[in-house]
Coordinates of C-alpha atoms in Angstrom, one line a residue:
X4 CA -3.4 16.3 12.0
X5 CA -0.4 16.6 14.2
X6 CA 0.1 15.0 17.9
X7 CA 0.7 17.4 20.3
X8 CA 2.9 15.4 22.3
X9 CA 5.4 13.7 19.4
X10 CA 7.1 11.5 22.0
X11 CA 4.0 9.6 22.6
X12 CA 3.7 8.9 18.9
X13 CA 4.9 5.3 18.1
X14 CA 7.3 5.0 15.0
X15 CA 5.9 3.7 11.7
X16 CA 6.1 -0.5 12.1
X17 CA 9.3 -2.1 10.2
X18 CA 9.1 -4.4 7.6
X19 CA 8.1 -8.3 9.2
X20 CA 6.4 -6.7 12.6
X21 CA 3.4 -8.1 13.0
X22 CA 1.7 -5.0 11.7
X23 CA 2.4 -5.8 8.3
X24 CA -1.0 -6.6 6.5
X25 CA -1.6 -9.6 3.9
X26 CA -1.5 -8.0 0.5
X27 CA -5.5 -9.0 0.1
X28 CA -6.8 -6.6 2.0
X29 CA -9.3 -4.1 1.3
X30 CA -7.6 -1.0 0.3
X31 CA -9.9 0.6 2.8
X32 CA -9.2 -1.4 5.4
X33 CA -4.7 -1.1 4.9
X34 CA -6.1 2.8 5.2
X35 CA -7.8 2.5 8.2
X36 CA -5.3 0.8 9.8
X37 CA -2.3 3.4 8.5
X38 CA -4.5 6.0 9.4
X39 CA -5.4 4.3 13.5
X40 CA -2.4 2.3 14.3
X41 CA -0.2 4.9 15.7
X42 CA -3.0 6.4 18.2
X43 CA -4.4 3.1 18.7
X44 CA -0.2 2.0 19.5
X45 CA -0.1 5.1 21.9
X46 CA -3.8 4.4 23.7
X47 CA -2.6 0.4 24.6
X48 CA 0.6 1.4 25.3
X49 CA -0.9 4.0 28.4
X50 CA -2.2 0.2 29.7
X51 CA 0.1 -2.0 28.5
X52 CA 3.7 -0.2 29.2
X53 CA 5.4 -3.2 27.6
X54 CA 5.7 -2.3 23.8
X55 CA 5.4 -6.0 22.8
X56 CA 2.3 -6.2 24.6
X57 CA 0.7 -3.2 23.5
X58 CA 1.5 -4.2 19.4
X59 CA -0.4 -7.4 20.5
X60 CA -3.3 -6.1 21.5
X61 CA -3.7 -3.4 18.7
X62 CA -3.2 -6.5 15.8
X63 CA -5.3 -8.5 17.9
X64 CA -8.2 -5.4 17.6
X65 CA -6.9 -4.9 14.1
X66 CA -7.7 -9.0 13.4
X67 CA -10.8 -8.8 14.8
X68 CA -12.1 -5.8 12.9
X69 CA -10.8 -7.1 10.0
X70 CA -13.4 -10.5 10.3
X71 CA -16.3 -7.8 11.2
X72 CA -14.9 -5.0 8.5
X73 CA -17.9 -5.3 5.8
X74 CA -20.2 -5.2 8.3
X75 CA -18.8 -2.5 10.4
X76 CA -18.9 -0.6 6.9
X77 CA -22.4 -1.0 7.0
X78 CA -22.9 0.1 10.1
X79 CA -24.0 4.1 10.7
X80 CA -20.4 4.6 12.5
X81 CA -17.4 1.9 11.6
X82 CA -14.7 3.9 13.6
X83 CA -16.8 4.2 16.5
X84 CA -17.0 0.6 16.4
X85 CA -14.0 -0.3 15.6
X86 CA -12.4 1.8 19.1
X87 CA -15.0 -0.7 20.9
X88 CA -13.1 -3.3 19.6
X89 CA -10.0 -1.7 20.4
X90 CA -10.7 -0.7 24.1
X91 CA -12.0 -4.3 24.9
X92 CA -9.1 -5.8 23.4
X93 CA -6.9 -3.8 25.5
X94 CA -9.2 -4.1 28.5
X95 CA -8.8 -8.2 28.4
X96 CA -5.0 -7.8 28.5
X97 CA -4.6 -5.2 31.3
X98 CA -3.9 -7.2 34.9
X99 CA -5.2 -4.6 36.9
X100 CA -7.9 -2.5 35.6
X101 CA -8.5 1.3 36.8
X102 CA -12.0 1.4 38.0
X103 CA -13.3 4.9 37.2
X104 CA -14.6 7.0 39.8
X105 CA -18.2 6.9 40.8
X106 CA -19.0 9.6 38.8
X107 CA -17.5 9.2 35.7
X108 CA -18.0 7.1 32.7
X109 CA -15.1 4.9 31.2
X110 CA -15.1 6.5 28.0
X111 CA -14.4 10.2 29.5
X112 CA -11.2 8.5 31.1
X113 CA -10.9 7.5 27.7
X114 CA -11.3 11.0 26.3
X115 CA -8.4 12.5 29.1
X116 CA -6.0 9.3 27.9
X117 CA -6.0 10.7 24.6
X118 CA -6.1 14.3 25.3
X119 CA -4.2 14.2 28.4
X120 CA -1.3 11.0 27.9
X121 CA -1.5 10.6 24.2
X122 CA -1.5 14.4 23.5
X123 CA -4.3 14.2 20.8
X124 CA -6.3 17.4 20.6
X125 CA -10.3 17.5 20.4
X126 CA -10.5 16.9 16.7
X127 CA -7.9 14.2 16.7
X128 CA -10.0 12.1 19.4
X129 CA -12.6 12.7 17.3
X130 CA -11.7 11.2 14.4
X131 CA -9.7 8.3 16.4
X132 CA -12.8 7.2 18.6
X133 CA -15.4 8.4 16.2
X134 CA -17.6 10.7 17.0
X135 CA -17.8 14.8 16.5
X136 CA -15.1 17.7 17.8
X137 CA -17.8 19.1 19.9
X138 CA -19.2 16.5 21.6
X139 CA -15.2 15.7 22.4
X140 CA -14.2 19.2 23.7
X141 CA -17.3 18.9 26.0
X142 CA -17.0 16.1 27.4
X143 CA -13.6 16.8 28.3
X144 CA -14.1 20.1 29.7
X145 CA -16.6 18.4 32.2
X146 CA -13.9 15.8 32.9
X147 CA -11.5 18.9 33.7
X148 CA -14.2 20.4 36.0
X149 CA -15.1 17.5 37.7
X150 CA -11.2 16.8 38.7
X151 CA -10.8 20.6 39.3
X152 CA -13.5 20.6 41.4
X153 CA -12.7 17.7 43.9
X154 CA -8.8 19.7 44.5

């Protein structure tokens, strides 16, 4: 899967950031976090414009899903869970939270972040927030007719 907006991408972390993992953990867990780290970077970093924040908050999410990772394994949807985790990590650190509009839920702000800011098409937010293309691409259809429709 490619971002369609490469400058929103963050580069790969270097050596000694805090990123790097301790070498015992779960091999699935090192691949969820390759795999999340540069959308979850790119999400926090819409929030949290200063870079060293941003990496804070993700390792703080990542940290915390780490303590709850068997049992988000044995949950029926571990990413889904695991972008909770995320979004109210990055939620505790933003100074002044964007109330969203009467009529529209948090996570469809969400949805238009990643879409929208990020650049990450349907199946991408999918997989990053964890849930299915469809449900993605119609939610954020509404989201575009709702805005479209107050102009």
């Amino acid at each position: 899967m490619t971002d369609r907006n490469p400058r929103s991408a963050e580069p790969p972390p270097r050596p000694g950031e805090p990123a790097d993992l301790p070498p015992d953990v779960p091999v699935e867990f090192a691949a969820f976090c390759e795999l999340h780290r540069p959308r979850y970077l790119s999400y926090a970093r819409v929030w949290l414009p200063e870079r060293a924040e941003a990496a804070a908050a993700v390792q703080q999410a990542f940290a915390e899903i780490a303590v709850h990772w068997r049992e988000l394994l044995g949950s029926s949807n571990p990413t889904a869970h695991a972008w909770q985790i995320l979004r109210g990590t990055v939620a505790e650190r933003t100074r002044h939270p964007v109330p969203a509009a009467p009529d529209r839920h948090p996570a469809d702000d969400d949805l238009a972040i990643l879409h929208y800011v990020v650049g990450l098409a349907a199946p991408e937010i999918a997989d990053v927030i964890g849930t299915d293309t469809a449900s993605v691409a119609g939610r954020l259809r509404r989201t575009m007719l709702r805005e479209a429709s107050g102009w």
